[in-house]
């Protein structure tokens, strides 16, 4: 009522003639004006515009504190919007804001809360849990067969690991010579390399293998969390174990 009275008093200063008499009844929330009928009609128009019944609204606060703004920041921003006779109360336990003010003020409050009380951004964190081990292996070896006459030794079956290339109806010695013409040979792949050499007196084979198993993928956990929030990921297994209790009596 004080705001309306101040406005009417300022407007009445424009009137010509005797000054307007105004009495404010705070107890009954009334303003008693003594003036000409023409002036009173003009002041009535101002009263109709200003004397709007305040509304009480409750605003739930859902996300303040997660995006950087605190309750104090929101309270300060809203308090600047209120009229002098407004009522505002923050319920910090239930996260609600209670305001009693004019409807147009509530519209401004809703606009402020729409900017400051926004849901926080969410992110997904995906991790790969690896087990690292220094398991480096490199193996190599040389196998060889020696003979004064390797042709005859193979033919007599003294070196069963050396093939003779025998075909039905063909001479063993001839086919062994034909087999020797294909050497040396080389073979390799993901398992290693092997080199074979065959001559009249010796057959030599060199092989090498290398493995490197340094990592093992244990798990790929995923978790959703609010931006700037700390997350904890636990990877492991529960292993049960047996316990026993023994009770005895000595007499």
PDB file of C-alpha atoms in Angstrom:
ATOM      1  CA  UNK A   1       0.000   0.000   0.000  1.00  0.00           C
ATOM      2  CA  UNK A   2       2.943   2.307   0.590  1.00  0.00           C
ATOM      3  CA  UNK A   3       4.047   1.948  -3.044  1.00  0.00           C
ATOM      4  CA  UNK A   4       0.538   2.832  -4.291  1.00  0.00           C
ATOM      5  CA  UNK A   5       0.301   5.819  -1.948  1.00  0.00           C
ATOM      6  CA  UNK A   6       3.641   7.177  -3.128  1.00  0.00           C
ATOM      7  CA  UNK A   7       2.551   6.838  -6.744  1.00  0.00           C
ATOM      8  CA  UNK A   8      -0.778   8.608  -6.113  1.00  0.00           C
ATOM      9  CA  UNK A   9       0.941  11.384  -4.212  1.00  0.00           C
ATOM     10  CA  UNK A  10       3.390  11.960  -7.064  1.00  0.00           C
ATOM     11  CA  UNK A  11       0.550  12.003  -9.596  1.00  0.00           C
ATOM     12  CA  UNK A  12      -1.555  14.439  -7.521  1.00  0.00           C
ATOM     13  CA  UNK A  13       1.269  16.983  -7.629  1.00  0.00           C
ATOM     14  CA  UNK A  14       0.353  17.602 -11.259  1.00  0.00           C
ATOM     15  CA  UNK A  15      -3.178  18.663 -10.440  1.00  0.00           C
ATOM     16  CA  UNK A  16      -4.025  22.347 -10.449  1.00  0.00           C
ATOM     17  CA  UNK A  17      -5.889  23.890  -7.575  1.00  0.00           C
ATOM     18  CA  UNK A  18      -5.894  22.961  -3.921  1.00  0.00           C
ATOM     19  CA  UNK A  19      -3.512  20.171  -2.893  1.00  0.00           C
ATOM     20  CA  UNK A  20      -4.895  16.667  -2.564  1.00  0.00           C
ATOM     21  CA  UNK A  21      -5.467  15.427   0.971  1.00  0.00           C
ATOM     22  CA  UNK A  22      -4.453  11.799   1.480  1.00  0.00           C
ATOM     23  CA  UNK A  23      -4.711   9.570   4.579  1.00  0.00           C
ATOM     24  CA  UNK A  24      -3.168   6.100   4.661  1.00  0.00           C
ATOM     25  CA  UNK A  25      -4.873   3.477   6.840  1.00  0.00           C
ATOM     26  CA  UNK A  26      -2.245   0.759   7.152  1.00  0.00           C
ATOM     27  CA  UNK A  27      -4.369  -1.400   9.455  1.00  0.00           C
ATOM     28  CA  UNK A  28      -7.230  -1.720   6.972  1.00  0.00           C
ATOM     29  CA  UNK A  29      -5.030  -1.207   3.908  1.00  0.00           C
ATOM     30  CA  UNK A  30      -6.982   1.820   2.719  1.00  0.00           C
ATOM     31  CA  UNK A  31      -6.102   5.178   1.153  1.00  0.00           C
ATOM     32  CA  UNK A  32      -8.578   8.005   1.854  1.00  0.00           C
ATOM     33  CA  UNK A  33      -8.387  10.886  -0.672  1.00  0.00           C
ATOM     34  CA  UNK A  34     -10.078  14.268  -0.516  1.00  0.00           C
ATOM     35  CA  UNK A  35     -10.099  16.169  -3.795  1.00  0.00           C
ATOM     36  CA  UNK A  36     -12.315  17.140  -6.714  1.00  0.00           C
ATOM     37  CA  UNK A  37     -14.277  14.394  -8.434  1.00  0.00           C
ATOM     38  CA  UNK A  38     -12.248  14.836 -11.619  1.00  0.00           C
ATOM     39  CA  UNK A  39      -8.982  14.339  -9.773  1.00  0.00           C
ATOM     40  CA  UNK A  40     -10.323  11.375  -7.805  1.00  0.00           C
ATOM     41  CA  UNK A  41     -11.380   9.651 -11.079  1.00  0.00           C
ATOM     42  CA  UNK A  42      -7.849  10.006 -12.410  1.00  0.00           C
ATOM     43  CA  UNK A  43      -6.356   8.611  -9.221  1.00  0.00           C
ATOM     44  CA  UNK A  44      -8.811   5.696  -9.317  1.00  0.00           C
ATOM     45  CA  UNK A  45      -7.359   4.711 -12.659  1.00  0.00           C
ATOM     46  CA  UNK A  46      -3.912   4.489 -11.073  1.00  0.00           C
ATOM     47  CA  UNK A  47      -5.270   2.438  -8.192  1.00  0.00           C
ATOM     48  CA  UNK A  48      -6.845  -0.067 -10.599  1.00  0.00           C
ATOM     49  CA  UNK A  49      -3.508  -0.441 -12.371  1.00  0.00           C
ATOM     50  CA  UNK A  50      -1.392  -0.733  -9.227  1.00  0.00           C
ATOM     51  CA  UNK A  51      -3.694  -2.540  -6.817  1.00  0.00           C
ATOM     52  CA  UNK A  52      -3.138  -6.041  -8.198  1.00  0.00           C
ATOM     53  CA  UNK A  53      -3.549  -8.870  -5.721  1.00  0.00           C
ATOM     54  CA  UNK A  54      -0.190 -10.575  -5.028  1.00  0.00           C
ATOM     55  CA  UNK A  55       0.153 -14.270  -5.767  1.00  0.00           C
ATOM     56  CA  UNK A  56       2.033 -16.870  -3.765  1.00  0.00           C
ATOM     57  CA  UNK A  57       3.962 -19.451  -5.761  1.00  0.00           C
ATOM     58  CA  UNK A  58       6.280 -22.262  -4.798  1.00  0.00           C
ATOM     59  CA  UNK A  59       9.263 -22.940  -7.060  1.00  0.00           C
ATOM     60  CA  UNK A  60      11.098 -26.281  -6.770  1.00  0.00           C
ATOM     61  CA  UNK A  61      14.872 -25.941  -7.076  1.00  0.00           C
ATOM     62  CA  UNK A  62      16.340 -29.034  -8.701  1.00  0.00           C
ATOM     63  CA  UNK A  63      19.827 -28.331  -9.996  1.00  0.00           C
ATOM     64  CA  UNK A  64      21.242 -25.263  -8.255  1.00  0.00           C
ATOM     65  CA  UNK A  65      24.683 -26.093  -6.902  1.00  0.00           C
ATOM     66  CA  UNK A  66      25.641 -28.529  -9.663  1.00  0.00           C
ATOM     67  CA  UNK A  67      26.202 -26.023 -12.462  1.00  0.00           C
ATOM     68  CA  UNK A  68      28.199 -23.452 -10.478  1.00  0.00           C
ATOM     69  CA  UNK A  69      25.425 -21.171  -9.142  1.00  0.00           C
ATOM     70  CA  UNK A  70      24.700 -21.413  -5.417  1.00  0.00           C
ATOM     71  CA  UNK A  71      21.499 -20.731  -3.497  1.00  0.00           C
ATOM     72  CA  UNK A  72      22.969 -17.388  -2.488  1.00  0.00           C
ATOM     73  CA  UNK A  73      23.425 -16.383  -6.129  1.00  0.00           C
ATOM     74  CA  UNK A  74      19.835 -17.302  -6.973  1.00  0.00           C
ATOM     75  CA  UNK A  75      18.463 -15.547  -3.891  1.00  0.00           C
ATOM     76  CA  UNK A  76      20.372 -12.365  -4.691  1.00  0.00           C
ATOM     77  CA  UNK A  77      19.204 -12.340  -8.318  1.00  0.00           C
ATOM     78  CA  UNK A  78      15.531 -12.848  -7.376  1.00  0.00           C
ATOM     79  CA  UNK A  79      15.538 -10.378  -4.499  1.00  0.00           C
ATOM     80  CA  UNK A  80      16.437  -7.582  -6.934  1.00  0.00           C
ATOM     81  CA  UNK A  81      13.204  -8.297  -8.835  1.00  0.00           C
ATOM     82  CA  UNK A  82      10.791  -8.103  -5.894  1.00  0.00           C
ATOM     83  CA  UNK A  83       8.520  -5.225  -5.039  1.00  0.00           C
ATOM     84  CA  UNK A  84       8.924  -3.595  -1.579  1.00  0.00           C
ATOM     85  CA  UNK A  85       5.982  -5.492  -0.027  1.00  0.00           C
ATOM     86  CA  UNK A  86       6.935  -8.891  -1.441  1.00  0.00           C
ATOM     87  CA  UNK A  87       7.675 -11.991   0.621  1.00  0.00           C
ATOM     88  CA  UNK A  88      10.391 -14.524  -0.198  1.00  0.00           C
ATOM     89  CA  UNK A  89      11.649 -17.542   1.704  1.00  0.00           C
ATOM     90  CA  UNK A  90      14.172 -20.238   0.756  1.00  0.00           C
ATOM     91  CA  UNK A  91      13.612 -23.717   2.153  1.00  0.00           C
ATOM     92  CA  UNK A  92      17.124 -25.162   1.989  1.00  0.00           C
ATOM     93  CA  UNK A  93      16.092 -28.578   3.326  1.00  0.00           C
ATOM     94  CA  UNK A  94      13.379 -29.241   0.742  1.00  0.00           C
ATOM     95  CA  UNK A  95      14.987 -27.232  -2.081  1.00  0.00           C
ATOM     96  CA  UNK A  96      12.017 -24.940  -2.704  1.00  0.00           C
ATOM     97  CA  UNK A  97      11.578 -21.178  -3.083  1.00  0.00           C
ATOM     98  CA  UNK A  98       8.412 -19.484  -1.793  1.00  0.00           C
ATOM     99  CA  UNK A  99       7.549 -16.039  -3.219  1.00  0.00           C
ATOM    100  CA  UNK A 100       4.516 -13.806  -2.735  1.00  0.00           C
ATOM    101  CA  UNK A 101       4.463 -10.921  -5.205  1.00  0.00           C
ATOM    102  CA  UNK A 102       2.757  -9.498  -8.254  1.00  0.00           C
ATOM    103  CA  UNK A 103       2.113 -11.742 -11.294  1.00  0.00           C
ATOM    104  CA  UNK A 104       4.534  -9.820 -13.513  1.00  0.00           C
ATOM    105  CA  UNK A 105       7.277 -10.329 -10.916  1.00  0.00           C
ATOM    106  CA  UNK A 106       6.634 -14.070 -10.977  1.00  0.00           C
ATOM    107  CA  UNK A 107       7.167 -14.025 -14.728  1.00  0.00           C
ATOM    108  CA  UNK A 108      10.601 -12.477 -14.189  1.00  0.00           C
ATOM    109  CA  UNK A 109      11.397 -15.044 -11.482  1.00  0.00           C
ATOM    110  CA  UNK A 110      10.539 -17.899 -13.827  1.00  0.00           C
ATOM    111  CA  UNK A 111      12.866 -16.441 -16.442  1.00  0.00           C
ATOM    112  CA  UNK A 112      15.732 -16.184 -13.948  1.00  0.00           C
ATOM    113  CA  UNK A 113      15.249 -19.745 -12.699  1.00  0.00           C
ATOM    114  CA  UNK A 114      15.122 -21.078 -16.248  1.00  0.00           C
ATOM    115  CA  UNK A 115      18.649 -19.728 -16.721  1.00  0.00           C
ATOM    116  CA  UNK A 116      20.171 -20.534 -13.324  1.00  0.00           C
ATOM    117  CA  UNK A 117      18.395 -23.778 -12.394  1.00  0.00           C
ATOM    118  CA  UNK A 118      19.407 -25.842 -15.410  1.00  0.00           C
ATOM    119  CA  UNK A 119      20.128 -29.575 -15.312  1.00  0.00           C
ATOM    120  CA  UNK A 120      23.851 -30.331 -15.327  1.00  0.00           C
ATOM    121  CA  UNK A 121      25.529 -31.843 -18.336  1.00  0.00           C
ATOM    122  CA  UNK A 122      26.030 -35.596 -18.219  1.00  0.00           C
ATOM    123  CA  UNK A 123      28.903 -37.524 -19.698  1.00  0.00           C
ATOM    124  CA  UNK A 124      29.697 -41.177 -20.209  1.00  0.00           C
ATOM    125  CA  UNK A 125      33.087 -42.482 -19.147  1.00  0.00           C
ATOM    126  CA  UNK A 126      34.313 -45.726 -20.665  1.00  0.00           C
ATOM    127  CA  UNK A 127      37.516 -47.298 -19.453  1.00  0.00           C
ATOM    128  CA  UNK A 128      39.626 -50.245 -20.471  1.00  0.00           C
ATOM    129  CA  UNK A 129      41.206 -52.167 -17.615  1.00  0.00           C
ATOM    130  CA  UNK A 130      44.398 -53.842 -18.796  1.00  0.00           C
ATOM    131  CA  UNK A 131      46.761 -56.238 -17.076  1.00  0.00           C
ATOM    132  CA  UNK A 132      50.370 -55.622 -18.031  1.00  0.00           C
ATOM    133  CA  UNK A 133      53.040 -58.300 -17.884  1.00  0.00           C
ATOM    134  CA  UNK A 134      56.647 -58.327 -19.110  1.00  0.00           C
ATOM    135  CA  UNK A 135      56.325 -61.621 -20.952  1.00  0.00           C
ATOM    136  CA  UNK A 136      58.891 -61.438 -23.742  1.00  0.00           C
ATOM    137  CA  UNK A 137      60.009 -64.710 -25.287  1.00  0.00           C
ATOM    138  CA  UNK A 138      62.530 -65.377 -28.012  1.00  0.00           C
ATOM    139  CA  UNK A 139      63.532 -68.916 -28.866  1.00  0.00           C
ATOM    140  CA  UNK A 140      65.689 -70.281 -31.627  1.00  0.00           C
ATOM    141  CA  UNK A 141      67.325 -73.569 -32.431  1.00  0.00           C
ATOM    142  CA  UNK A 142      69.449 -75.421 -34.963  1.00  0.00           C
ATOM    143  CA  UNK A 143      68.833 -79.043 -36.030  1.00  0.00           C
ATOM    144  CA  UNK A 144      71.331 -80.799 -38.273  1.00  0.00           C
ATOM    145  CA  UNK A 145      72.089 -84.229 -39.739  1.00  0.00           C
ATOM    146  CA  UNK A 146      75.628 -85.134 -40.927  1.00  0.00           C
ATOM    147  CA  UNK A 147      76.892 -88.074 -42.961  1.00  0.00           C
ATOM    148  CA  UNK A 148      79.813 -88.985 -45.229  1.00  0.00           C
ATOM    149  CA  UNK A 149      77.244 -89.872 -47.929  1.00  0.00           C
ATOM    150  CA  UNK A 150      73.875 -88.363 -47.078  1.00  0.00           C
ATOM    151  CA  UNK A 151      72.244 -89.898 -50.162  1.00  0.00           C
ATOM    152  CA  UNK A 152      72.953 -93.448 -49.001  1.00  0.00           C
ATOM    153  CA  UNK A 153      72.184 -92.672 -45.359  1.00  0.00           C
ATOM    154  CA  UNK A 154      68.730 -91.387 -46.282  1.00  0.00           C
ATOM    155  CA  UNK A 155      68.126 -94.330 -48.578  1.00  0.00           C
ATOM    156  CA  UNK A 156      69.061 -96.724 -45.791  1.00  0.00           C
ATOM    157  CA  UNK A 157      66.613 -95.001 -43.471  1.00  0.00           C
ATOM    158  CA  UNK A 158      69.232 -93.628 -41.062  1.00  0.00           C
ATOM    159  CA  UNK A 159      67.620 -90.152 -41.098  1.00  0.00           C
ATOM    160  CA  UNK A 160      63.846 -90.672 -41.060  1.00  0.00           C
ATOM    161  CA  UNK A 161      63.181 -86.911 -40.790  1.00  0.00           C
ATOM    162  CA  UNK A 162      64.630 -86.332 -44.271  1.00  0.00           C
ATOM    163  CA  UNK A 163      62.172 -87.250 -47.021  1.00  0.00           C
ATOM    164  CA  UNK A 164      63.397 -89.241 -50.039  1.00  0.00           C
ATOM    165  CA  UNK A 165      60.860 -88.005 -52.544  1.00  0.00           C
ATOM    166  CA  UNK A 166      60.200 -91.598 -53.564  1.00  0.00           C
ATOM    167  CA  UNK A 167      57.461 -92.140 -56.115  1.00  0.00           C
ATOM    168  CA  UNK A 168      56.142 -95.593 -57.079  1.00  0.00           C
ATOM    169  CA  UNK A 169      58.445 -97.125 -59.658  1.00  0.00           C
ATOM    170  CA  UNK A 170      61.184 -94.535 -59.240  1.00  0.00           C
ATOM    171  CA  UNK A 171      64.720 -94.883 -57.881  1.00  0.00           C
ATOM    172  CA  UNK A 172      65.223 -93.602 -54.306  1.00  0.00           C
ATOM    173  CA  UNK A 173      68.669 -92.154 -55.015  1.00  0.00           C
ATOM    174  CA  UNK A 174      67.483 -90.288 -58.079  1.00  0.00           C
ATOM    175  CA  UNK A 175      64.545 -88.803 -56.291  1.00  0.00           C
ATOM    176  CA  UNK A 176      66.675 -87.762 -53.317  1.00  0.00           C
ATOM    177  CA  UNK A 177      68.985 -85.857 -55.684  1.00  0.00           C
ATOM    178  CA  UNK A 178      65.942 -84.246 -57.229  1.00  0.00           C
ATOM    179  CA  UNK A 179      64.709 -83.248 -53.766  1.00  0.00           C
ATOM    180  CA  UNK A 180      68.112 -81.735 -52.913  1.00  0.00           C
ATOM    181  CA  UNK A 181      67.824 -79.379 -55.905  1.00  0.00           C
ATOM    182  CA  UNK A 182      64.934 -77.540 -54.215  1.00  0.00           C
ATOM    183  CA  UNK A 183      67.028 -76.480 -51.216  1.00  0.00           C
ATOM    184  CA  UNK A 184      67.604 -74.117 -49.480  1.00  0.00           C
ATOM    185  CA  UNK A 185      63.991 -73.374 -48.543  1.00  0.00           C
ATOM    186  CA  UNK A 186      62.494 -70.694 -46.270  1.00  0.00           C
ATOM    187  CA  UNK A 187      59.138 -70.602 -44.488  1.00  0.00           C
ATOM    188  CA  UNK A 188      57.774 -67.964 -42.106  1.00  0.00           C
ATOM    189  CA  UNK A 189      54.659 -66.544 -40.537  1.00  0.00           C
ATOM    190  CA  UNK A 190      53.139 -65.378 -37.252  1.00  0.00           C
ATOM    191  CA  UNK A 191      54.578 -68.400 -35.455  1.00  0.00           C
ATOM    192  CA  UNK A 192      58.203 -67.800 -36.506  1.00  0.00           C
ATOM    193  CA  UNK A 193      60.643 -68.532 -39.315  1.00  0.00           C
ATOM    194  CA  UNK A 194      62.375 -71.710 -40.514  1.00  0.00           C
ATOM    195  CA  UNK A 195      65.320 -72.101 -42.933  1.00  0.00           C
ATOM    196  CA  UNK A 196      66.405 -75.489 -44.320  1.00  0.00           C
ATOM    197  CA  UNK A 197      69.587 -76.325 -46.220  1.00  0.00           C
ATOM    198  CA  UNK A 198      70.429 -79.698 -47.752  1.00  0.00           C
ATOM    199  CA  UNK A 199      73.781 -80.749 -49.237  1.00  0.00           C
ATOM    200  CA  UNK A 200      75.601 -84.011 -50.046  1.00  0.00           C
ATOM    201  CA  UNK A 201      76.897 -84.371 -46.478  1.00  0.00           C
ATOM    202  CA  UNK A 202      74.609 -82.295 -44.259  1.00  0.00           C
ATOM    203  CA  UNK A 203      71.063 -81.202 -43.659  1.00  0.00           C
ATOM    204  CA  UNK A 204      70.744 -78.089 -41.447  1.00  0.00           C
ATOM    205  CA  UNK A 205      67.542 -76.455 -40.179  1.00  0.00           C
ATOM    206  CA  UNK A 206      67.412 -73.116 -38.351  1.00  0.00           C
ATOM    207  CA  UNK A 207      64.168 -71.990 -36.628  1.00  0.00           C
ATOM    208  CA  UNK A 208      63.341 -68.898 -34.570  1.00  0.00           C
ATOM    209  CA  UNK A 209      60.225 -67.804 -32.668  1.00  0.00           C
ATOM    210  CA  UNK A 210      59.406 -64.586 -30.784  1.00  0.00           C
ATOM    211  CA  UNK A 211      56.346 -63.697 -28.689  1.00  0.00           C
ATOM    212  CA  UNK A 212      55.415 -60.509 -26.847  1.00  0.00           C
ATOM    213  CA  UNK A 213      52.396 -60.717 -24.538  1.00  0.00           C
ATOM    214  CA  UNK A 214      52.544 -57.540 -22.483  1.00  0.00           C
ATOM    215  CA  UNK A 215      48.837 -56.653 -22.039  1.00  0.00           C
ATOM    216  CA  UNK A 216      45.596 -58.435 -21.314  1.00  0.00           C
ATOM    217  CA  UNK A 217      42.155 -56.774 -21.466  1.00  0.00           C
ATOM    218  CA  UNK A 218      40.308 -57.469 -18.211  1.00  0.00           C
ATOM    219  CA  UNK A 219      37.184 -55.306 -18.505  1.00  0.00           C
ATOM    220  CA  UNK A 220      35.615 -52.320 -20.297  1.00  0.00           C
ATOM    221  CA  UNK A 221      33.335 -50.686 -17.680  1.00  0.00           C
ATOM    222  CA  UNK A 222      31.037 -47.749 -18.496  1.00  0.00           C
ATOM    223  CA  UNK A 223      29.514 -45.189 -16.150  1.00  0.00           C
ATOM    224  CA  UNK A 224      27.283 -42.108 -16.557  1.00  0.00           C
ATOM    225  CA  UNK A 225      27.936 -39.137 -14.280  1.00  0.00           C
ATOM    226  CA  UNK A 226      27.360 -35.423 -13.992  1.00  0.00           C
ATOM    227  CA  UNK A 227      29.939 -33.112 -15.458  1.00  0.00           C
ATOM    228  CA  UNK A 228      32.791 -32.279 -13.018  1.00  0.00           C
ATOM    229  CA  UNK A 229      31.709 -35.131 -10.754  1.00  0.00           C
ATOM    230  CA  UNK A 230      34.183 -37.703  -9.479  1.00  0.00           C
ATOM    231  CA  UNK A 231      33.619 -41.332 -10.447  1.00  0.00           C
ATOM    232  CA  UNK A 232      34.926 -44.559  -8.945  1.00  0.00           C
ATOM    233  CA  UNK A 233      35.312 -47.790 -10.909  1.00  0.00           C
ATOM    234  CA  UNK A 234      36.141 -51.011  -9.117  1.00  0.00           C
ATOM    235  CA  UNK A 235      37.286 -54.068 -11.030  1.00  0.00           C
ATOM    236  CA  UNK A 236      37.837 -57.371  -9.302  1.00  0.00           C
ATOM    237  CA  UNK A 237      36.204 -60.588  -8.244  1.00  0.00           C
ATOM    238  CA  UNK A 238      34.908 -62.043  -5.022  1.00  0.00           C
ATOM    239  CA  UNK A 239      36.566 -65.299  -4.068  1.00  0.00           C
ATOM    240  CA  UNK A 240      34.792 -67.325  -1.368  1.00  0.00           C
ATOM    241  CA  UNK A 241      36.841 -69.213   1.166  1.00  0.00           C
ATOM    242  CA  UNK A 242      35.966 -71.843   3.716  1.00  0.00           C
ATOM    243  CA  UNK A 243      36.427 -71.264   7.429  1.00  0.00           C
ATOM    244  CA  UNK A 244      36.168 -73.881  10.135  1.00  0.00           C
ATOM    245  CA  UNK A 245      35.801 -73.663  13.892  1.00  0.00           C
ATOM    246  CA  UNK A 246      36.758 -76.439  16.276  1.00  0.00           C
ATOM    247  CA  UNK A 247      35.565 -76.699  19.849  1.00  0.00           C
ATOM    248  CA  UNK A 248      36.790 -79.201  22.335  1.00  0.00           C
ATOM    249  CA  UNK A 249      36.453 -80.068  26.003  1.00  0.00           C
ATOM    250  CA  UNK A 250      39.252 -81.371  28.207  1.00  0.00           C
ATOM    251  CA  UNK A 251      38.323 -83.406  31.308  1.00  0.00           C
TER     252      UNK A 251
END
